[in-house]
Coordinates of C-alpha atoms and ligand atoms in Angstrom, one line a residue:
X1 CA -11.4 -15.5 -42.8
X2 CA -13.9 -14.1 -40.3
X3 CA -17.5 -15.5 -40.4
X4 CA -20.4 -13.1 -41.1
X5 CA -21.5 -13.2 -37.4
X6 CA -18.0 -12.3 -36.2
X7 CA -18.0 -9.3 -38.5
X8 CA -21.5 -8.3 -37.4
X9 CA -20.7 -8.7 -33.7
X10 CA -17.0 -8.6 -32.8
X11 CA -17.9 -10.0 -29.3
X12 CA -19.7 -13.1 -30.7
X13 CA -17.2 -15.6 -29.3
X14 CA -17.4 -14.0 -25.8
X15 CA -21.2 -13.9 -25.9
X16 CA -21.4 -17.6 -26.9
X17 CA -18.6 -19.2 -24.8
X18 CA -17.8 -17.0 -21.9
X19 CA -19.9 -16.8 -18.7
X20 CA -22.4 -14.0 -18.1
X21 CA -20.3 -12.8 -15.2
X22 CA -18.0 -10.9 -17.6
X23 CA -18.4 -7.2 -16.9
X24 CA -15.9 -4.6 -18.2
X25 CA -16.2 -6.1 -21.7
X26 CA -19.8 -4.8 -21.7
X27 CA -18.7 -1.2 -21.2
X28 CA -15.8 -1.4 -23.6
X29 CA -17.3 -3.6 -26.4
X30 CA -14.3 -4.0 -28.6
X31 CA -11.5 -6.6 -28.9
X32 CA -8.2 -5.2 -27.7
X33 CA -5.0 -6.2 -29.4
X34 CA -2.2 -4.0 -28.3
X35 CA -1.1 -1.7 -25.5
X36 CA 1.7 0.7 -24.7
X37 CA 2.0 3.3 -21.9
X38 CA -1.3 5.1 -21.6
X39 CA -2.7 3.7 -24.9
X40 CA -4.8 0.6 -25.8
X41 CA -5.5 -0.3 -29.4
X42 CA -8.4 -2.5 -30.6
X43 CA -8.1 -5.0 -33.4
X44 CA -9.3 -2.4 -35.9
X45 CA -6.3 -0.3 -35.0
X46 CA -8.3 2.3 -33.1
X47 CA -6.4 4.0 -30.2
X48 CA -7.9 4.7 -26.7
X49 CA -6.4 6.7 -23.9
X50 CA -6.6 4.5 -20.8
X51 CA -7.9 6.3 -17.7
X52 CA -8.7 2.9 -16.1
X53 CA -5.2 1.4 -16.0
X54 CA -6.3 -2.1 -15.0
X55 CA -8.3 -0.7 -12.1
X56 CA -5.0 0.5 -10.7
X57 CA -2.8 -2.5 -11.6
X58 CA -1.0 -0.5 -14.3
X59 CA 0.4 2.5 -12.5
X60 CA 3.6 2.3 -14.5
X61 CA 1.7 2.0 -17.8
X62 CA 1.1 -0.8 -20.2
X63 CA 4.2 -2.7 -21.3
X64 CA 6.5 -0.3 -19.6
X65 CA 9.6 -0.5 -21.8
X66 CA 12.2 -0.7 -19.0
X67 CA 10.4 -3.4 -17.1
X68 CA 9.7 -5.3 -20.3
X69 CA 13.4 -5.5 -21.1
X70 CA 14.1 -7.0 -17.7
X71 CA 11.4 -9.6 -18.1
X72 CA 12.6 -10.6 -21.6
X73 CA 16.2 -10.8 -20.3
X74 CA 15.0 -13.0 -17.4
X75 CA 13.0 -15.3 -19.6
X76 CA 16.0 -15.6 -22.1
X77 CA 18.3 -16.9 -19.4
X78 CA 15.8 -19.4 -18.1
X79 CA 15.2 -17.7 -14.8
X80 CA 12.9 -19.6 -12.5
X81 CA 9.3 -18.8 -13.2
X82 CA 7.4 -20.7 -10.6
X83 CA 8.9 -21.5 -7.2
X84 CA 6.1 -21.8 -4.5
X85 CA 7.8 -20.1 -1.6
X86 CA 11.2 -21.5 -2.2
X87 CA 14.2 -19.1 -2.2
X88 CA 15.0 -17.7 -5.6
X89 CA 17.4 -15.0 -6.7
X90 CA 14.5 -12.9 -8.0
X91 CA 12.7 -13.0 -4.7
X92 CA 15.8 -12.3 -2.7
X93 CA 16.5 -9.2 -4.8
X94 CA 12.9 -8.0 -4.3
X95 CA 12.9 -8.5 -0.6
X96 CA 16.1 -6.6 -0.2
X97 CA 15.1 -3.8 -2.5
X98 CA 11.6 -3.4 -1.0
X99 CA 13.3 -3.1 2.4
X100 CA 15.9 -0.6 1.1
X101 CA 13.8 1.6 -1.1
X102 CA 10.4 1.5 0.6
X103 CA 10.5 0.3 4.2
X104 CA 13.8 1.6 5.7
X105 CA 13.6 5.2 4.5
X106 CA 10.1 5.4 6.1
X107 CA 11.4 3.9 9.4
X108 CA 9.2 0.8 8.8
X109 CA 10.1 -2.6 10.0
X110 CA 7.2 -4.7 8.6
X111 CA 7.8 -8.4 7.9
X112 CA 6.8 -9.2 4.3
X113 CA 4.4 -12.0 3.6
X114 CA 3.5 -13.4 0.1
X115 CA -0.1 -14.4 0.6
X116 CA -1.0 -15.5 -3.0
X117 CA -1.0 -13.3 -6.1
X118 CA -4.2 -11.3 -5.7
X119 CA -5.5 -8.4 -3.6
X120 CA -8.1 -10.6 -2.0
X121 CA -5.4 -13.1 -1.0
X122 CA -3.6 -10.3 0.9
X123 CA -6.8 -9.3 2.7
X124 CA -7.7 -12.8 3.6
X125 CA -4.2 -13.3 5.1
X126 CA -4.6 -10.0 7.1
X127 CA -8.0 -11.0 8.5
X128 CA -6.8 -14.5 9.5
X129 CA -3.7 -13.1 11.2
X130 CA -5.7 -10.4 13.0
X131 CA -8.1 -13.1 14.4
X132 CA -5.3 -15.5 15.2
X133 CA -3.2 -13.0 17.1
X134 CA -6.0 -11.4 19.1
X135 CA -8.1 -14.4 19.6
X136 CA -11.2 -12.3 18.7
X137 CA -13.6 -12.8 15.8
X138 CA -15.2 -9.5 14.7
X139 CA -13.7 -7.2 12.2
X140 CA -15.0 -3.7 11.8
X141 CA -15.2 -2.5 8.2
X142 CA -16.6 0.7 6.6
X143 CA -19.5 1.7 4.5
X144 CA -18.6 1.6 0.8
X145 CA -15.4 -0.3 1.5
X146 CA -14.2 -2.8 -1.1
X147 CA -11.8 -5.6 -0.2
X148 CA -12.2 -8.4 -2.7
X149 CA -14.5 -11.3 -3.8
X150 CA -13.6 -14.2 -1.5
X151 CA -15.8 -14.9 1.5
X152 CA -13.7 -13.2 4.1
X153 CA -13.0 -10.1 2.0
X154 CA -16.7 -9.9 0.9
X155 CA -17.7 -10.0 4.6
X156 CA -15.9 -6.7 5.0
X157 CA -17.0 -5.2 1.7
X158 CA -20.0 -2.8 1.5
X159 CA -21.6 -3.3 -1.9
X160 CA -24.9 -5.1 -1.5
X161 CA -25.0 -6.7 -5.0
X162 CA -21.5 -8.1 -4.5
X163 CA -22.3 -9.4 -1.0
X164 CA -25.4 -11.2 -2.2
X165 CA -23.2 -13.1 -4.6
X166 CA -21.9 -15.0 -1.6
X167 CA -25.1 -17.0 -1.3
X168 CA -24.4 -17.5 2.4
X169 CA -24.3 -15.3 5.6
X170 CA -21.3 -13.1 5.8
X171 CA -20.4 -13.1 9.5
X172 CA -18.1 -11.8 12.1
X173 CA -17.9 -8.4 10.5
X174 CA -19.6 -5.1 11.3
X175 CA -19.9 -2.2 8.9
X176 CA -19.4 1.3 10.4
X177 CA -19.9 4.7 8.8
X178 CA -16.8 6.0 7.0
X179 CA -15.6 9.5 7.2
X180 CA -18.3 11.9 5.9
X181 CA -20.8 9.0 5.4
X182 CA -23.5 11.0 7.3
X183 CA -22.4 14.4 5.9
X184 CA -19.9 16.8 7.2
X185 CA -21.8 17.5 10.4
X186 CA -21.7 14.0 11.8
X187 CA -18.4 12.9 13.5
X188 CA -18.3 9.2 12.7
X189 CA -15.1 8.6 14.7
X190 CA -16.9 9.8 17.8
X191 CA -19.7 7.4 17.1
X192 CA -17.3 4.5 16.7
X193 CA -15.5 5.5 19.9
X194 CA -18.8 5.6 21.8
X195 CA -19.7 2.1 20.5
X196 CA -16.5 0.7 21.8
X197 CA -16.6 2.4 25.2
X198 CA -20.2 1.8 26.1
X199 CA -21.0 -1.6 27.6
X200 CA -24.5 -1.3 26.3
X201 CA -23.6 -0.8 22.6
X202 CA -24.0 -4.4 21.7
X203 CA -20.5 -4.5 20.2
X204 CA -17.9 -6.8 21.7
X205 CA -14.3 -6.0 21.3
X206 CA -13.2 -6.6 17.7
X207 CA -10.0 -8.1 16.4
X208 CA -9.3 -5.4 13.8
X209 CA -10.6 -2.5 11.7
X210 CA -10.0 -2.6 8.0
X211 CA -10.2 0.4 5.8
X212 CA -9.1 2.1 2.5
X213 CA -7.8 5.7 3.0
X214 CA -9.4 6.5 -0.4
X215 CA -12.3 4.2 -1.4
X216 CA -11.5 3.0 -4.9
X217 CA -14.6 1.0 -5.8
X218 CA -16.9 2.7 -3.3
X219 CA -17.0 6.2 -4.9
X220 CA -13.5 7.8 -4.5
X221 CA -14.4 8.8 -0.9
X222 CA -11.3 10.3 0.8
X223 CA -10.9 9.9 4.6
X224 CA -9.3 13.0 6.1
X225 CA -5.9 12.7 7.7
X226 CA -7.5 13.9 11.0
X227 CA -10.1 11.2 10.9
X228 CA -7.5 8.5 10.1
X229 CA -5.4 9.6 13.1
X230 CA -8.4 9.5 15.3
X231 CA -9.3 6.0 14.1
X232 CA -5.7 4.9 14.7
X233 CA -5.9 6.4 18.2
X234 CA -9.1 4.5 18.9
X235 CA -7.5 1.2 17.7
X236 CA -4.5 1.8 19.9
X237 CA -6.6 2.6 23.0
X238 CA -8.7 -0.6 22.7
X239 CA -6.0 -3.0 21.4
X240 CA -7.7 -3.3 18.0
X241 CA -5.4 -4.0 15.0
X242 CA -5.5 -1.4 12.2
X243 CA -5.4 -3.0 8.7
X244 CA -5.0 -0.6 5.8
X245 CA -6.0 -2.1 2.5
X246 CA -3.7 -0.2 0.1
X247 CA -4.3 -2.6 -2.8
X248 CA -5.7 0.2 -5.0
X249 CA -4.6 3.4 -3.3
X250 CA -1.1 2.3 -2.7
X251 CA 2.0 2.2 -5.0
X252 CA 1.9 5.9 -5.6
X253 CA -1.7 6.3 -6.7
X254 CA -2.5 9.0 -4.2
X255 CA 0.9 10.7 -4.5
X256 CA 3.1 8.9 -1.9
X257 CA 4.0 5.2 -2.1
X258 CA 1.6 4.3 0.7
X259 CA -1.7 6.2 0.7
X260 CA -1.5 6.7 4.5
X261 CA 1.9 8.4 4.6
X262 CA 0.4 12.0 4.6
X263 CA -1.8 11.1 7.6
X264 CA 1.3 9.9 9.5
X265 CA -0.4 6.8 10.8
X266 CA 1.2 3.4 11.2
X267 CA -1.1 0.5 10.4
X268 CA -0.4 -2.9 12.0
X269 CA -1.0 -4.7 8.7
X270 CA -0.9 -3.3 5.2
X271 CA -2.3 -5.1 2.1
X272 CA -0.7 -4.4 -1.3
X273 CA -1.4 -5.8 -4.7
X274 CA -2.5 -4.4 -8.1
X275 CA 0.5 -2.2 -9.1
X276 CA 3.0 -3.8 -6.8
X277 CA 3.6 -6.3 -9.7
X278 CA 4.8 -3.4 -11.8
X279 CA 3.7 -4.7 -15.2
X280 CA 0.2 -5.9 -14.5
X281 CA 1.5 -9.2 -13.3
X282 CA -0.2 -10.9 -10.4
X283 CA 1.6 -10.2 -7.1
X284 CA 0.4 -9.3 -3.6
X285 CA 2.2 -8.6 -0.3
X286 CA 0.9 -8.5 3.2
X287 CA 3.1 -6.3 5.5
X288 CA 3.0 -7.4 9.1
X289 CA 4.1 -5.6 12.3
X290 CA 7.0 -7.9 13.3
X291 CA 5.6 -9.0 16.7
X292 CA 2.3 -10.1 15.0
X293 CA 4.1 -12.5 12.7
X294 CA 2.9 -15.5 14.6
X295 CA 2.2 -17.8 11.6
X296 CA 3.1 -21.5 11.8
X297 CA 5.2 -22.4 8.8
X298 CA 2.7 -23.2 6.0
X299 CA -0.3 -22.2 8.0
X300 CA -1.3 -19.9 5.1
X301 CA 0.0 -20.9 1.7
X302 CA -0.8 -21.0 -2.0
X303 CA 0.6 -22.4 -5.2
X304 CA 1.2 -19.1 -7.0
X305 CA 3.1 -17.2 -4.2
X306 CA 6.3 -17.6 -6.2
X307 CA 5.5 -15.6 -9.3
X308 CA 9.1 -14.7 -10.2
X309 CA 8.2 -12.8 -13.4
X310 CA 6.2 -10.5 -11.1
X311 CA 9.2 -10.3 -8.7
X312 CA 11.4 -9.1 -11.6
X313 CA 8.9 -6.6 -12.7
X314 CA 8.2 -5.3 -9.2
X315 CA 12.0 -5.0 -8.6
X316 CA 12.4 -2.8 -11.6
X317 CA 9.3 -0.7 -10.8
X318 CA 10.8 0.1 -7.4
X319 CA 13.4 2.3 -9.1
X320 CA 10.6 4.9 -9.6
X321 CA 10.8 5.3 -5.8
X322 CA 14.6 5.7 -5.4
X323 CA 14.3 9.5 -5.3
X324 CA 11.5 12.1 -5.0
X325 CA 11.0 12.9 -8.6
X326 CA 8.3 10.4 -9.4
X327 CA 6.3 11.4 -6.3
X328 CA 6.5 15.0 -7.2
X329 CA 5.4 14.4 -10.8
X330 CA 2.3 12.6 -9.5
X331 CA 1.5 15.5 -7.3
X332 CA 1.8 18.0 -10.2
X333 CA -0.3 15.9 -12.6
X334 CA -2.9 15.3 -9.9
X335 CA -3.2 19.0 -9.3
X336 CA -3.5 19.7 -13.0
X337 CA -6.2 17.1 -13.5
X338 CA -8.1 18.2 -10.4
X339 CA -8.1 21.8 -11.5
X340 CA -9.6 20.8 -14.8
X341 CA -12.3 18.6 -13.1
X342 CA -13.2 21.6 -10.9
X343 CA -13.6 23.7 -14.0
X344 CA -15.8 21.1 -15.7
X345 CA -17.9 20.9 -12.5
X346 CA -18.3 24.7 -12.5
X347 CA -18.9 25.1 -16.2
X348 CA -21.6 22.4 -16.4
X349 CA -23.9 22.9 -13.5
X350 CA -26.4 20.3 -14.9
X351 CA -24.0 17.7 -13.5
X352 CA -24.4 18.8 -9.9
X353 CA -20.8 17.6 -9.7
X354 CA -18.4 17.2 -6.8
X355 CA -14.7 16.6 -7.4
X356 CA -13.2 13.9 -5.2
X357 CA -9.9 12.1 -4.7
X358 CA -6.2 12.6 -4.1
X359 CA -3.1 12.4 -6.3
X360 CA -4.1 10.6 -9.5
X361 CA -7.0 8.8 -7.9
X362 CA -9.8 11.2 -8.9
X363 CA -13.5 11.2 -9.3
X364 CA -16.3 13.4 -10.6
X365 CA -19.5 12.5 -8.7
X366 CA -22.6 13.5 -10.5
X367 CA -26.2 13.8 -9.3
X368 CA -28.4 12.0 -11.8
X369 CA -28.7 8.2 -11.9
X370 CA -27.0 6.7 -14.9
X371 CA -25.4 10.0 -16.0
X372 CA -21.9 8.9 -15.1
X373 CA -22.3 5.7 -17.2
X374 CA -23.6 7.7 -20.1
X375 CA -20.7 10.1 -20.0
X376 CA -18.2 7.2 -19.8
X377 CA -19.9 5.5 -22.8
X378 CA -19.8 8.7 -24.8
X379 CA -16.1 9.1 -23.9
X380 CA -15.3 5.5 -25.0
X381 CA -16.8 6.3 -28.4
X382 CA -14.4 9.2 -28.6
X383 CA -11.3 7.1 -27.6
X384 CA -11.1 7.3 -23.8
X385 CA -11.5 4.4 -21.3
X386 CA -13.0 5.3 -18.0
X387 CA -14.9 3.4 -15.4
X388 CA -17.5 4.4 -12.9
X389 CA -17.4 3.9 -9.1
X390 CA -19.8 4.1 -6.2
X391 CA -22.8 2.1 -5.0
X392 CA -25.0 3.7 -7.8
X393 CA -22.1 4.0 -10.3
X394 CA -22.5 7.7 -9.8
X395 CA -18.8 8.6 -9.9
X396 CA -16.7 9.0 -13.0
X397 CA -13.4 7.6 -12.0
X398 CA -10.0 8.8 -13.3
X399 CA -7.1 6.4 -12.8
X400 CA -4.6 7.2 -15.5
X401 CA -1.2 5.5 -15.4
X402 CA 1.1 7.6 -13.2
X403 CA 3.6 7.7 -16.0
X404 CA 1.2 9.5 -18.4
X405 CA 2.4 12.6 -20.1
X406 CA 0.8 16.0 -19.4
X407 CA -0.2 16.1 -23.0
X408 CA -2.1 12.8 -23.0
X409 CA -3.6 13.6 -19.6
X410 CA -5.0 16.8 -21.1
X411 CA -6.2 15.1 -24.2
X412 CA -8.1 12.6 -22.1
X413 CA -9.6 15.4 -20.0
X414 CA -10.6 17.2 -23.3
X415 CA -12.5 14.0 -24.3
X416 CA -14.1 13.9 -20.9
X417 CA -15.2 17.5 -21.2
X418 CA -16.5 17.0 -24.7
X419 CA -18.5 14.0 -23.5
X420 CA -20.0 16.0 -20.7
X421 CA -21.1 18.6 -23.2
X422 CA -22.6 16.0 -25.6
X423 CA -24.5 14.4 -22.7
X424 CA -25.9 17.8 -21.7
X425 CA -27.3 18.3 -25.2
X426 CA -28.9 14.9 -25.1
X427 CA -30.4 15.6 -21.7
X428 CA -32.0 18.7 -23.2
X429 CA -33.2 16.6 -26.1
X430 CA -31.2 18.6 -28.7
Ligands
LIG501 C1 -9.0 -4.6 -6.3 C2 -9.0 -4.5 -4.8 C3 -9.0 -5.7 -4.0 C4 -9.1 -7.1 -4.5 O1 -8.0 -7.4 -5.4 P1 -8.1 -8.6 -6.4 O2 -6.8 -8.7 -7.0 O3 -9.2 -8.3 -7.3 O4 -8.5 -9.8 -5.5 C5 -9.0 -5.5 -2.6 N1 -9.0 -4.3 -2.1 C6 -9.0 -3.2 -2.8 C7 -9.0 -1.8 -2.1 C8 -9.1 -3.2 -4.2 O5 -9.2 -2.1 -4.9

């Protein structure tokens, strides 16, 4: 039996017992009970199309049936679940397959590090290694970049509210203007180049630069391939390590497995997490240029680096990358979604909208404060889960599972359009 208060407020238990820090629950105020593919169901049986996909941790959908079978089989046969960084069959298979399916075909020879199961673990390992191998302290980061919530990752993250949560100075990092930060007329790569070359700039030689090629939390800002190549060239010229944080934009989100492939750059260190675990299971990798692999055994460790269930799921998910079909399907769906967003932007001038993104990592940036949040709230009432992005939450962010059908993708976009229309009526007081 449910108590009266539980019936009146389905989130009573969370409000009473869970910390104030909870956040997404506030935008999607129902209790979820079930999930499959692109759909989530609440405990009243209502279905929602998921354009949030675990913030990019569910690129292959909820409870992907092929991966699920492998997990069940592994559990049935008492496969090792927890193994620190001991050798297991599951880990051996993953290392081999990641090398065969992802690294070798791209001519990459990265060493693979298991830094702990979260994105911020991967970033912390990258920052440590960059400082250790160069003997320098400063890391250059970018405006609106997001790299995680631990102190090192926060120090290279842009968002002021999140930074203030640290409660201490965030040091040895300097934030530089990302591509287009000052508008199309200001060449931010030239600015960075000048800072590094000029002995009067006040900047000493940094250990590394860390960047996202598409900023997931910071507003779906896309760096151009040209800008990325120039940043890479600046790094090479000055002996600065280039770290690409592909935690959200990687694993196919922007169309290719790595988000930086189209630009043709070769980062020294790559951070992966979110969808690398295949099934929403915690897993992170840090890919290291072989000559930088200067760790002492155990110099970086962590209890949950041997999450074998995630290894099994990741192993199966890599099958999506064995040929070109999956990549092509992401490109097609991305183009279709983008065209519809362009049409919404054109048909509803009140939005003052700009379409952003790449592949199936898309955003609709709107002018007015709080409008994006209102549209997402309206969409949620109509059965679509979407989050906002950007420092002012001004961007409606679309991150559907990459496995979503055209039909469901269109249905979600229909709900978005309808929500845009309803919010317009509300704006006009109708
Ligand atoms: C989510 C994210 C992280 C942090 O990952 P956690 O698993 O939340 O620690 C780091 N970098 C980027 C680009 C992310 O999107």
